[in-house]
GROMACS .gro file of C-alpha atoms in nm:
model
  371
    1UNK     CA    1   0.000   0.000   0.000
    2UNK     CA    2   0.323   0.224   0.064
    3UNK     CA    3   0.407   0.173  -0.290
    4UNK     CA    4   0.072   0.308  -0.408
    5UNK     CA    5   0.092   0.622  -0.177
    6UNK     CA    6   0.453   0.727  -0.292
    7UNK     CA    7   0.273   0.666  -0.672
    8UNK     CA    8  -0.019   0.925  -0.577
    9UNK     CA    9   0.204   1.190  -0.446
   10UNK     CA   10   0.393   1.129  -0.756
   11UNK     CA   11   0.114   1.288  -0.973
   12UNK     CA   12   0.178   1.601  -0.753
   13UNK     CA   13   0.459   1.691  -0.984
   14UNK     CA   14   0.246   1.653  -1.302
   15UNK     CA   15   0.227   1.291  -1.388
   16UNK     CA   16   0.318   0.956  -1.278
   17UNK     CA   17   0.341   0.607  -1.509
   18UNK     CA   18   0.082   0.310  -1.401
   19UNK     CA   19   0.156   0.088  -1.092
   20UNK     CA   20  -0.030  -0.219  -1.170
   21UNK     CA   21  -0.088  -0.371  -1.496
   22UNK     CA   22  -0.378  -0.607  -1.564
   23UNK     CA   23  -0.356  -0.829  -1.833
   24UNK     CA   24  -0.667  -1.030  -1.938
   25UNK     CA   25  -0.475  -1.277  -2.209
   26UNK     CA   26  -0.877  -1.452  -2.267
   27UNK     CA   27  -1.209  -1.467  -2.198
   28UNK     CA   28  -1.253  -1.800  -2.299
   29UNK     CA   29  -1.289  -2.040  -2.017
   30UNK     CA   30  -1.329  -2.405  -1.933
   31UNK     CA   31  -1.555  -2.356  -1.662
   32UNK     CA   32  -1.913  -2.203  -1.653
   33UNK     CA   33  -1.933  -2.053  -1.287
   34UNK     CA   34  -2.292  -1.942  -1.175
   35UNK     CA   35  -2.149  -1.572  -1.059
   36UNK     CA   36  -1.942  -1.489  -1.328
   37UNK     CA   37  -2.006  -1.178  -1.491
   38UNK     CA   38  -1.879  -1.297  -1.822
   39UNK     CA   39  -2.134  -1.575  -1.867
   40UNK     CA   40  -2.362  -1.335  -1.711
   41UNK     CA   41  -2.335  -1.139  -2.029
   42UNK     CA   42  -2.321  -1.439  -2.239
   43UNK     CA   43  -2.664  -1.532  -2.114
   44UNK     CA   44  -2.814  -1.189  -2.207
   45UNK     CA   45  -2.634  -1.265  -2.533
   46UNK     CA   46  -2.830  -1.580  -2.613
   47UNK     CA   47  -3.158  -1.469  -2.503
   48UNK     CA   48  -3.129  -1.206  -2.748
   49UNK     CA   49  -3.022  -1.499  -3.004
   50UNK     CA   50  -2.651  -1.431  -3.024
   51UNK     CA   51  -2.486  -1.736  -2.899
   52UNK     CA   52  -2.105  -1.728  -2.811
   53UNK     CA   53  -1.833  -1.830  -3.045
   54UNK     CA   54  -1.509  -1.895  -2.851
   55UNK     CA   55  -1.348  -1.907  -3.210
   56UNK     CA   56  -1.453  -1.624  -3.287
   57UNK     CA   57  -1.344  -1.448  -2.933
   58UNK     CA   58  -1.048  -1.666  -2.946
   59UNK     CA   59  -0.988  -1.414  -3.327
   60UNK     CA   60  -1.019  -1.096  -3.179
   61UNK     CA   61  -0.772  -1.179  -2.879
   62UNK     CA   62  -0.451  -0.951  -2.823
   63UNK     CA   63  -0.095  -1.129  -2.957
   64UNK     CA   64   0.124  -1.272  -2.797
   65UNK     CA   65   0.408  -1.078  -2.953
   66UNK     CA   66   0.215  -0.749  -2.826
   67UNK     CA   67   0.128  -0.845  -2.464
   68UNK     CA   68   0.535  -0.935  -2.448
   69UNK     CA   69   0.578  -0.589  -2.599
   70UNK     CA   70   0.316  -0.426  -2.349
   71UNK     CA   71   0.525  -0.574  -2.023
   72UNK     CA   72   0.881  -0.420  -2.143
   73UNK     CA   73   0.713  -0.077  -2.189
   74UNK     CA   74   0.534  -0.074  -1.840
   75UNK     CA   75   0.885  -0.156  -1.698
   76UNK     CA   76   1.023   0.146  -1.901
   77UNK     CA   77   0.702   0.368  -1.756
   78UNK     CA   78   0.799   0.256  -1.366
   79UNK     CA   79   0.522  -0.015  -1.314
   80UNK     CA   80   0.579  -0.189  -1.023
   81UNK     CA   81   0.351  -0.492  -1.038
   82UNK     CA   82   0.153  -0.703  -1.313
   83UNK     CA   83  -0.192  -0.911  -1.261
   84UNK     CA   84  -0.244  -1.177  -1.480
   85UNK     CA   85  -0.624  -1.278  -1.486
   86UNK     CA   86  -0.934  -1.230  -1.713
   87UNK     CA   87  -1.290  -1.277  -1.823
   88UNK     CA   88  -1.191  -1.613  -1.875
   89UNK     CA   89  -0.937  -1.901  -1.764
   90UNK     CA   90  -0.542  -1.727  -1.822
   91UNK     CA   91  -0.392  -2.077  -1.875
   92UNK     CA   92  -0.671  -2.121  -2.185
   93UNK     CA   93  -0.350  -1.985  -2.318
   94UNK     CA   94  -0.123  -2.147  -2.137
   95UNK     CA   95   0.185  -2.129  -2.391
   96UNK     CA   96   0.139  -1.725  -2.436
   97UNK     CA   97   0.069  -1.718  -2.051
   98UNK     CA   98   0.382  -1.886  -1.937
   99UNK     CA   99   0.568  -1.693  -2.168
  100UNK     CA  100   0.442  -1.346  -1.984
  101UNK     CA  101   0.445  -1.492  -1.661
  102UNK     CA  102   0.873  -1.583  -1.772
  103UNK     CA  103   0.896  -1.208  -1.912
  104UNK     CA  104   0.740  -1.045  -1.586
  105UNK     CA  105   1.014  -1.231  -1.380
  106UNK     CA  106   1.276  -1.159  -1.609
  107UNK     CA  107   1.278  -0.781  -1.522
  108UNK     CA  108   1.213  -0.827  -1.148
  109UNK     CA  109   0.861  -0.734  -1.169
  110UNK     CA  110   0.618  -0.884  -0.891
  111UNK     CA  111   0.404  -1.159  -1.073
  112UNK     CA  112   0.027  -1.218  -0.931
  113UNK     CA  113  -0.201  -1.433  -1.149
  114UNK     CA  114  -0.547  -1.560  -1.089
  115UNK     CA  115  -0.667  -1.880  -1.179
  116UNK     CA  116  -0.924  -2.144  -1.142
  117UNK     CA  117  -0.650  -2.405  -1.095
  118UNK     CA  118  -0.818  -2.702  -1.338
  119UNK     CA  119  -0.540  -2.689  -1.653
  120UNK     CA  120  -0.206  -2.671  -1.460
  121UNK     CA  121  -0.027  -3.019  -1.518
  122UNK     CA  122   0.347  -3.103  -1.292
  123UNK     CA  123   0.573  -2.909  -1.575
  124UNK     CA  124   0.378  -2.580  -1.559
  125UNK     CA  125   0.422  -2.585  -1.153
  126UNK     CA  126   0.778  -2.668  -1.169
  127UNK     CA  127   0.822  -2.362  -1.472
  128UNK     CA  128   0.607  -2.129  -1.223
  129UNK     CA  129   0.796  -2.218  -0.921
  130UNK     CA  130   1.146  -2.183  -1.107
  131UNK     CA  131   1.092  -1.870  -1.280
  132UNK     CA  132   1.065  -1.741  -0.895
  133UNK     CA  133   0.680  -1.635  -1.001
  134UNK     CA  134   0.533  -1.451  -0.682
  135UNK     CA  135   0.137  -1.540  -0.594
  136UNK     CA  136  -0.104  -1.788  -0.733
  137UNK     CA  137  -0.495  -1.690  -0.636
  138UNK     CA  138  -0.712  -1.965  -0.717
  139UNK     CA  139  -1.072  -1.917  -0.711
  140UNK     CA  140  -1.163  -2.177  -0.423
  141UNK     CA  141  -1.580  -2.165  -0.338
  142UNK     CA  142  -1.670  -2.446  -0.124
  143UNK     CA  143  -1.404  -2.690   0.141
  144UNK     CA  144  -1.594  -2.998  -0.087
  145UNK     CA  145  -1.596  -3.133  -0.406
  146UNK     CA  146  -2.002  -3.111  -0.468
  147UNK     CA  147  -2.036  -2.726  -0.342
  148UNK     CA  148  -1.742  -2.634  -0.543
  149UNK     CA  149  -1.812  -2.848  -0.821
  150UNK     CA  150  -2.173  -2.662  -0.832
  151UNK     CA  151  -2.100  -2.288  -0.822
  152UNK     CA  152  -1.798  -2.380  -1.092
  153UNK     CA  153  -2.033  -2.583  -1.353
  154UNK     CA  154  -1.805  -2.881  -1.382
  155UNK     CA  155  -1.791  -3.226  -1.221
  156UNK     CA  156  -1.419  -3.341  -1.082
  157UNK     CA  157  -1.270  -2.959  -1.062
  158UNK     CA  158  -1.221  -2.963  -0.699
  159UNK     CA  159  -1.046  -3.253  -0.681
  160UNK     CA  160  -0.797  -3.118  -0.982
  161UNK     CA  161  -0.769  -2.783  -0.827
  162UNK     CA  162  -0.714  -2.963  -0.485
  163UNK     CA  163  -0.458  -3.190  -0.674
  164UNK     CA  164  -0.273  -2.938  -0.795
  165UNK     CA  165  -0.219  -2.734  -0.480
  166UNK     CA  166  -0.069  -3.004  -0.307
  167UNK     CA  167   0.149  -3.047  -0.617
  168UNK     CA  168   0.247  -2.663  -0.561
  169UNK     CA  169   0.319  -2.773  -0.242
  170UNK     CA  170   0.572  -3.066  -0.323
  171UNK     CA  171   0.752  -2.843  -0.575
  172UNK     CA  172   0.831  -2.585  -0.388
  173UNK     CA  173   0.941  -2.825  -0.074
  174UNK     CA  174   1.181  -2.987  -0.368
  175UNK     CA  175   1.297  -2.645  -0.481
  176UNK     CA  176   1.407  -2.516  -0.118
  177UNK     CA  177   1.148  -2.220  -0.256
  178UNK     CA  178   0.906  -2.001  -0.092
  179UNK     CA  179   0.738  -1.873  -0.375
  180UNK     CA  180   0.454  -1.851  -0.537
  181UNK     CA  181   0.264  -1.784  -0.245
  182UNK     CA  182  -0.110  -1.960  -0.277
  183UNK     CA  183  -0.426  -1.698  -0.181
  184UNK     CA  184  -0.754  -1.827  -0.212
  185UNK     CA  185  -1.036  -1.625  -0.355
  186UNK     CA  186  -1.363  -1.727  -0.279
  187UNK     CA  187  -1.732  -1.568  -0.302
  188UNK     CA  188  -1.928  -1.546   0.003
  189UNK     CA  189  -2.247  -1.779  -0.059
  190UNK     CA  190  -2.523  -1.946   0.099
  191UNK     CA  191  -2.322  -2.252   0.013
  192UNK     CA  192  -2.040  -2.159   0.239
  193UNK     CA  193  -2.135  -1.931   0.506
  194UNK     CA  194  -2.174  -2.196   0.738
  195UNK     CA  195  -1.849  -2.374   0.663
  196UNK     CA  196  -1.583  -2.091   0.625
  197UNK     CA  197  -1.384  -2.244   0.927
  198UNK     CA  198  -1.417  -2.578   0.728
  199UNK     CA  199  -1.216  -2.384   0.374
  200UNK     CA  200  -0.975  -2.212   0.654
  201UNK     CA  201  -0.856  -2.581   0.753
  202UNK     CA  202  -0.862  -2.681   0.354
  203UNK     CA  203  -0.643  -2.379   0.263
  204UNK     CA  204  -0.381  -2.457   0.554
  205UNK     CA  205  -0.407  -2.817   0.466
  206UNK     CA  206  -0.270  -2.747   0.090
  207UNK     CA  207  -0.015  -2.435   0.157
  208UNK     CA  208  -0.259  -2.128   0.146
  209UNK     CA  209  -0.193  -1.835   0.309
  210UNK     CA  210  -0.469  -1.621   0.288
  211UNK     CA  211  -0.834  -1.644   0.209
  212UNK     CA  212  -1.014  -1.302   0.070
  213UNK     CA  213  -1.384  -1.337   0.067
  214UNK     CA  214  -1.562  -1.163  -0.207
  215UNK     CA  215  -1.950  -1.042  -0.106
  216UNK     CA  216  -2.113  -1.202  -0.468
  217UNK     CA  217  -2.224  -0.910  -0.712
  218UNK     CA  218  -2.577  -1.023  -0.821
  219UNK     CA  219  -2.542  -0.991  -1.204
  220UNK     CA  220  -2.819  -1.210  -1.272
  221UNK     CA  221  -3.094  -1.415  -1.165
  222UNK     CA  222  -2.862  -1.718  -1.203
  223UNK     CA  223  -2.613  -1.612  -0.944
  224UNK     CA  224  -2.854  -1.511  -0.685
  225UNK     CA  225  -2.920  -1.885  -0.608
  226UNK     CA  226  -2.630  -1.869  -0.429
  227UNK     CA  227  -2.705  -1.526  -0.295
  228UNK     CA  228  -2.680  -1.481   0.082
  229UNK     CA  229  -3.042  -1.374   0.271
  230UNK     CA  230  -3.079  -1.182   0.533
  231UNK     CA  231  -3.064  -1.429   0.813
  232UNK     CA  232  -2.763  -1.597   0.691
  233UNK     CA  233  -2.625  -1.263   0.678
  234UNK     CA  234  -2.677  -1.201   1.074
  235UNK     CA  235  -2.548  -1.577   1.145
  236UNK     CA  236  -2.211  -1.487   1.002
  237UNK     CA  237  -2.159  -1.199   1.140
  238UNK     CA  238  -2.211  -1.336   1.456
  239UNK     CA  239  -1.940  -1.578   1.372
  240UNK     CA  240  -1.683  -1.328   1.249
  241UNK     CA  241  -1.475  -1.265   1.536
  242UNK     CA  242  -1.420  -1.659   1.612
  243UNK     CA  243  -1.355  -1.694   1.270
  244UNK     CA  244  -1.114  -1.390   1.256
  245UNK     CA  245  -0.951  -1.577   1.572
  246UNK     CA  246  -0.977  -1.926   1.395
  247UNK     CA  247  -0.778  -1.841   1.105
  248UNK     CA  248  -0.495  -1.677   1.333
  249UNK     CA  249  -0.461  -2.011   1.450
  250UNK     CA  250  -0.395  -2.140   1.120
  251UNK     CA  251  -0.188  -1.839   1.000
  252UNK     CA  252  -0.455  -1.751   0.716
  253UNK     CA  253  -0.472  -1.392   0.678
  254UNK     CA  254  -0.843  -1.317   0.553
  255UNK     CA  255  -1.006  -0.954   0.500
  256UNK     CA  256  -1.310  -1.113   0.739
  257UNK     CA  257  -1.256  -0.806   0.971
  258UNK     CA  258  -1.318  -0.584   0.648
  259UNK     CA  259  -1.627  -0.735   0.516
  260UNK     CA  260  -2.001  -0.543   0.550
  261UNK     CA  261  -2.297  -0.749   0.497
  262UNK     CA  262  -2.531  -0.404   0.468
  263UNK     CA  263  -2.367  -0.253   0.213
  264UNK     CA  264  -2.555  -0.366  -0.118
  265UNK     CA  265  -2.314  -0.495  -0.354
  266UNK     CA  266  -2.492  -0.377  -0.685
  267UNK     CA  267  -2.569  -0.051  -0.533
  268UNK     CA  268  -2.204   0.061  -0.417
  269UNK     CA  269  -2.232   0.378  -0.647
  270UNK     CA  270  -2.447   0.531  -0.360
  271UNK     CA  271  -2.182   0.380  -0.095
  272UNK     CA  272  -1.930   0.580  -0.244
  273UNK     CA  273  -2.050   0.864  -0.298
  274UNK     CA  274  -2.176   0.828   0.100
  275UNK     CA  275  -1.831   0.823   0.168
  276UNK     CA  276  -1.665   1.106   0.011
  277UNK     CA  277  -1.979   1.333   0.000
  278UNK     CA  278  -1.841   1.580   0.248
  279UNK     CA  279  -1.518   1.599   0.150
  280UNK     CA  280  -1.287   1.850  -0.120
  281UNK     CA  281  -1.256   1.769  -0.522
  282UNK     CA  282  -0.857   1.702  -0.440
  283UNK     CA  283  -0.658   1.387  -0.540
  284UNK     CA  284  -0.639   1.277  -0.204
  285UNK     CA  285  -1.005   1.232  -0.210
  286UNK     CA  286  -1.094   1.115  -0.564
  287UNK     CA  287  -1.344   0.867  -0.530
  288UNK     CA  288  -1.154   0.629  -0.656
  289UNK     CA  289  -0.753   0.606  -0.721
  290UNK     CA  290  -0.761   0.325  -1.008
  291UNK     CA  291  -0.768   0.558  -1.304
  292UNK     CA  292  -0.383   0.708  -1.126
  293UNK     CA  293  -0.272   0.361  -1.047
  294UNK     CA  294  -0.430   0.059  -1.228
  295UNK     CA  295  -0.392   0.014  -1.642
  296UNK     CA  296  -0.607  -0.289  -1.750
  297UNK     CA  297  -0.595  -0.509  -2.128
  298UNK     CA  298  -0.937  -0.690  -2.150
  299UNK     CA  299  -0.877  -0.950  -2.404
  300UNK     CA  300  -0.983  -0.777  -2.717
  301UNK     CA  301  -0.657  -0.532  -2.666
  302UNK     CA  302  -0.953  -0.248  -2.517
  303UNK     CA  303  -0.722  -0.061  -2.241
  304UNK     CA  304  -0.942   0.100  -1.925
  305UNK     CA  305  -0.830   0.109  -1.513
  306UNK     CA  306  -1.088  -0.096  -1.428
  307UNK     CA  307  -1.264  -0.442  -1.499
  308UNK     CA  308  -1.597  -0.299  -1.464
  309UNK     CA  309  -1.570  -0.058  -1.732
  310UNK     CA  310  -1.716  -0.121  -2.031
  311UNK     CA  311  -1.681   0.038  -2.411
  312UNK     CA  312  -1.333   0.243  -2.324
  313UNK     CA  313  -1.278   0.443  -2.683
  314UNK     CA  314  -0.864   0.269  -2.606
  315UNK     CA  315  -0.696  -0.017  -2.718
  316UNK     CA  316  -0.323  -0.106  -2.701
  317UNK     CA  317  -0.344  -0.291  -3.062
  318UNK     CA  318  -0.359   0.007  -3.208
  319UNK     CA  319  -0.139   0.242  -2.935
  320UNK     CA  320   0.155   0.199  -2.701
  321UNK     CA  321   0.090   0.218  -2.302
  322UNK     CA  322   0.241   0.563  -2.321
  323UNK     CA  323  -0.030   0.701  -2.512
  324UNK     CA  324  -0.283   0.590  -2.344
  325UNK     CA  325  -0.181   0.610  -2.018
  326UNK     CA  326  -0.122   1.012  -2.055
  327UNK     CA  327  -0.396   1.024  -2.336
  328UNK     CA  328  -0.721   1.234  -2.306
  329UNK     CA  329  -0.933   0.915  -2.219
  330UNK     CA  330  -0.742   0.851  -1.891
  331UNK     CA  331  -0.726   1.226  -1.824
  332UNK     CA  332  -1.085   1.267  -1.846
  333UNK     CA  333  -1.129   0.968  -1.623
  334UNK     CA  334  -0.891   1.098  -1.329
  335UNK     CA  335  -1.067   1.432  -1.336
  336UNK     CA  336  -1.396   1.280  -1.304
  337UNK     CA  337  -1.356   1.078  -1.020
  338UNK     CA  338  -1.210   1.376  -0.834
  339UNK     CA  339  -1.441   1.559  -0.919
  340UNK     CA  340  -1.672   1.303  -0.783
  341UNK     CA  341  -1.835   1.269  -1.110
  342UNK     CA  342  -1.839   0.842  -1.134
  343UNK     CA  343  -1.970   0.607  -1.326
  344UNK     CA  344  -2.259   0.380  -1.394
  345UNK     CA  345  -2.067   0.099  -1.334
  346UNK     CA  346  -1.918   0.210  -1.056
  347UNK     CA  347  -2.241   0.022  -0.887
  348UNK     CA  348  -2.132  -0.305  -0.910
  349UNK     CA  349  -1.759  -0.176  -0.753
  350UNK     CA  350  -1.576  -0.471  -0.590
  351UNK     CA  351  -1.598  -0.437  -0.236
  352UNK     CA  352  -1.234  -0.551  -0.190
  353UNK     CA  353  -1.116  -0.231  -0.450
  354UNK     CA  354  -1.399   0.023  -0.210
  355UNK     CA  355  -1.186  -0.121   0.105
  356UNK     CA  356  -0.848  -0.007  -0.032
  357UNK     CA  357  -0.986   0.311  -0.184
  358UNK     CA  358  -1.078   0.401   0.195
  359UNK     CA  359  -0.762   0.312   0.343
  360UNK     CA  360  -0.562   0.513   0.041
  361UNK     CA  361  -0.766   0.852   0.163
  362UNK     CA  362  -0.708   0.795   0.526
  363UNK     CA  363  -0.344   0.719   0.453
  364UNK     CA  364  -0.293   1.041   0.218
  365UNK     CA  365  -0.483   1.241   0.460
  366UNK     CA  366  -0.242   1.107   0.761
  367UNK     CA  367   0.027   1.221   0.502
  368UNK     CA  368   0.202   1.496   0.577
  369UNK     CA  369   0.233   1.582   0.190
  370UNK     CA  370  -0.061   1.790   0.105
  371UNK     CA  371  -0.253   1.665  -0.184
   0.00000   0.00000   0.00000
């Protein structure tokens, strides 16, 4: 979070290159989970008679030689770190992906990548864990095989994904290596409420070292089957502080202490605007920091700071980081957002990205830089 501060004040001195780059190498995926937001659109797709073609998709995807290209010039622009994940599965790609994940180590960048965990085989752990790659996040639901199983749309993934960890495991053991550190991230359900200190014993069964729980954005009717009510809601929160204590035992670091079941998660436009609504149109209290910080590549090459947006007029097949990233798009963006001026889809905000956005403004204020 330091890091990200010493970026901000940066901008005080007229501009400041991206910390984070996102790179979404697909959207195609092998799974067909009930809360994702890309088969969420899919689905709206279809009932308006226009089915998905992962061909097709798999066509309009960014090279390989220009997402290689796209990681040497955010080293020459300062980034700091890269995410690798996606509307889809990265390691669909798994050649092009291992080659960025190799590139990103190669110039001492840190190296985070998301994954569902189903497509990794023994020689893609033992490249991962000798290329010194940093954290692996797999997208864990449920402690079992039939919960998880469920909310991911495919018999026989836990037990690969569970596979596979302890594989992670072994290699690093044989390696004398610490790295990649294994994070969990799984969506709060009503499948899993009730069994959280169940996945906390999983994840320190199979080397994990933290578990972030993710409230689940209702895109559709579809993911609200898993959605949690009311009095599942006050059960939990009950719980919270023996889980908190729970996973201490284990040494799992989780964001429990962070998470707020009344805060709506496909109304968080009106949470943050709650939140700054008092306060000056500075930097240091921007409703959100991404657009100073964050640079994200969907698949299709389109260039934003956020996954949420949709439509961005950028795209980095035909322009290099640099333009962009000082371009009038991204200039427009930051101005709007401190001059609290957000956007639509700023109501389906992560609740994870609102948590750090908080602790950025009480850590600039606390600054003694003024902003």
């Amino acid at each position: 979070m330091e890091e990200r501060i010493e970026r901000l004040k940066m901008w005080l001195n007229g501009k400041a290159g991206p910390f984070l780059i996102e790179i979404w190498p697909t959207n195609r995926c092998n799974l067909r989970c009930i809360m994702c937001g890309t088969w969420a659109n899919r689905r709206k797709m279809e009932e308006k008679g226009i089915k998905f073609d992962p061909l097709e998709e798999m066509k309009n995807e960014v090279s390989e030689e220009r997402l290689l290209k796209l990681v040497r010039e955010a080293k020459e622009l300062g980034a700091k770190e890269f995410l690798i994940t996606g509307g889809g599965e990265p390691f669909i790609r798994k050649a092009t992906t291992l080659k960025l994940m190799n590139e990103i180590k190669s110039l001492n960048l840190f190296g985070n990548l998301n994954t569902n965990g189903t497509l990794l085989n023994e020689e893609d752990i033992r490249k991962i864990v000798e290329i010194g790659w940093d954290m692996l996040m797999f997208s864990i639901d449920a402690p079992y095989s039939k919960t998880h199983d469920y909310i991911r749309g495919m018999k026989g993934c836990f037990q690969k994904v569970k596979e596979n960890l302890i594989l992670i495991k072994k290699e690093k053991k044989r390696a004398r290596e610490e790295k990649p550190k294994i994070a969990f991230n799984t969506v709060l359900s009503n499948k899993i409420y009730d069994k959280v200190d169940k996945l906390i014993k999983f994840a320190s069964k199979v080397g994990c070292e933290g578990i972030t729980f993710i409230p689940l954005i209702p895109y559709d009717e579809e993911a609200r089957k898993i959605e949690l009510n009311e009095k599942q809601k006050i059960w939990l929160k009950k719980k919270i502080r023996h889980l908190i204590s729970f996973a201490k035992k284990f040494e799992i670091n989780t964001n429990l202490d962070e998470l707020d079941f009344y805060i709506s998660p496909d109304k968080m436009d009106e949470t943050i605007l709650k939140e700054i609504e008092n306060s000056p149109k500075d930097l240091a209290h921007s409703a959100c920091f991404e657009p100073f910080l964050h640079f994200l590549v969907k698949a299709d090459g389109e260039a934003t700071f956020c996954c949420m947006i949709e439509n961005s007029p950028e795209n980095i097949k035909e322009k290099s980081l640099e333009e962009i990233w000082f371009g009038k798009y991204f200039n427009e963006q930051r101005r709007n957002f401190i001059d609290k001026n957000i956007r639509e889809e700023c109501k389906f905000c992560v609740f994870s990205q609102f948590i750090r956005n908080r602790k950025i403004r009480e850590m600039l204020e606390f600054s003694s830089h003024t902003i």
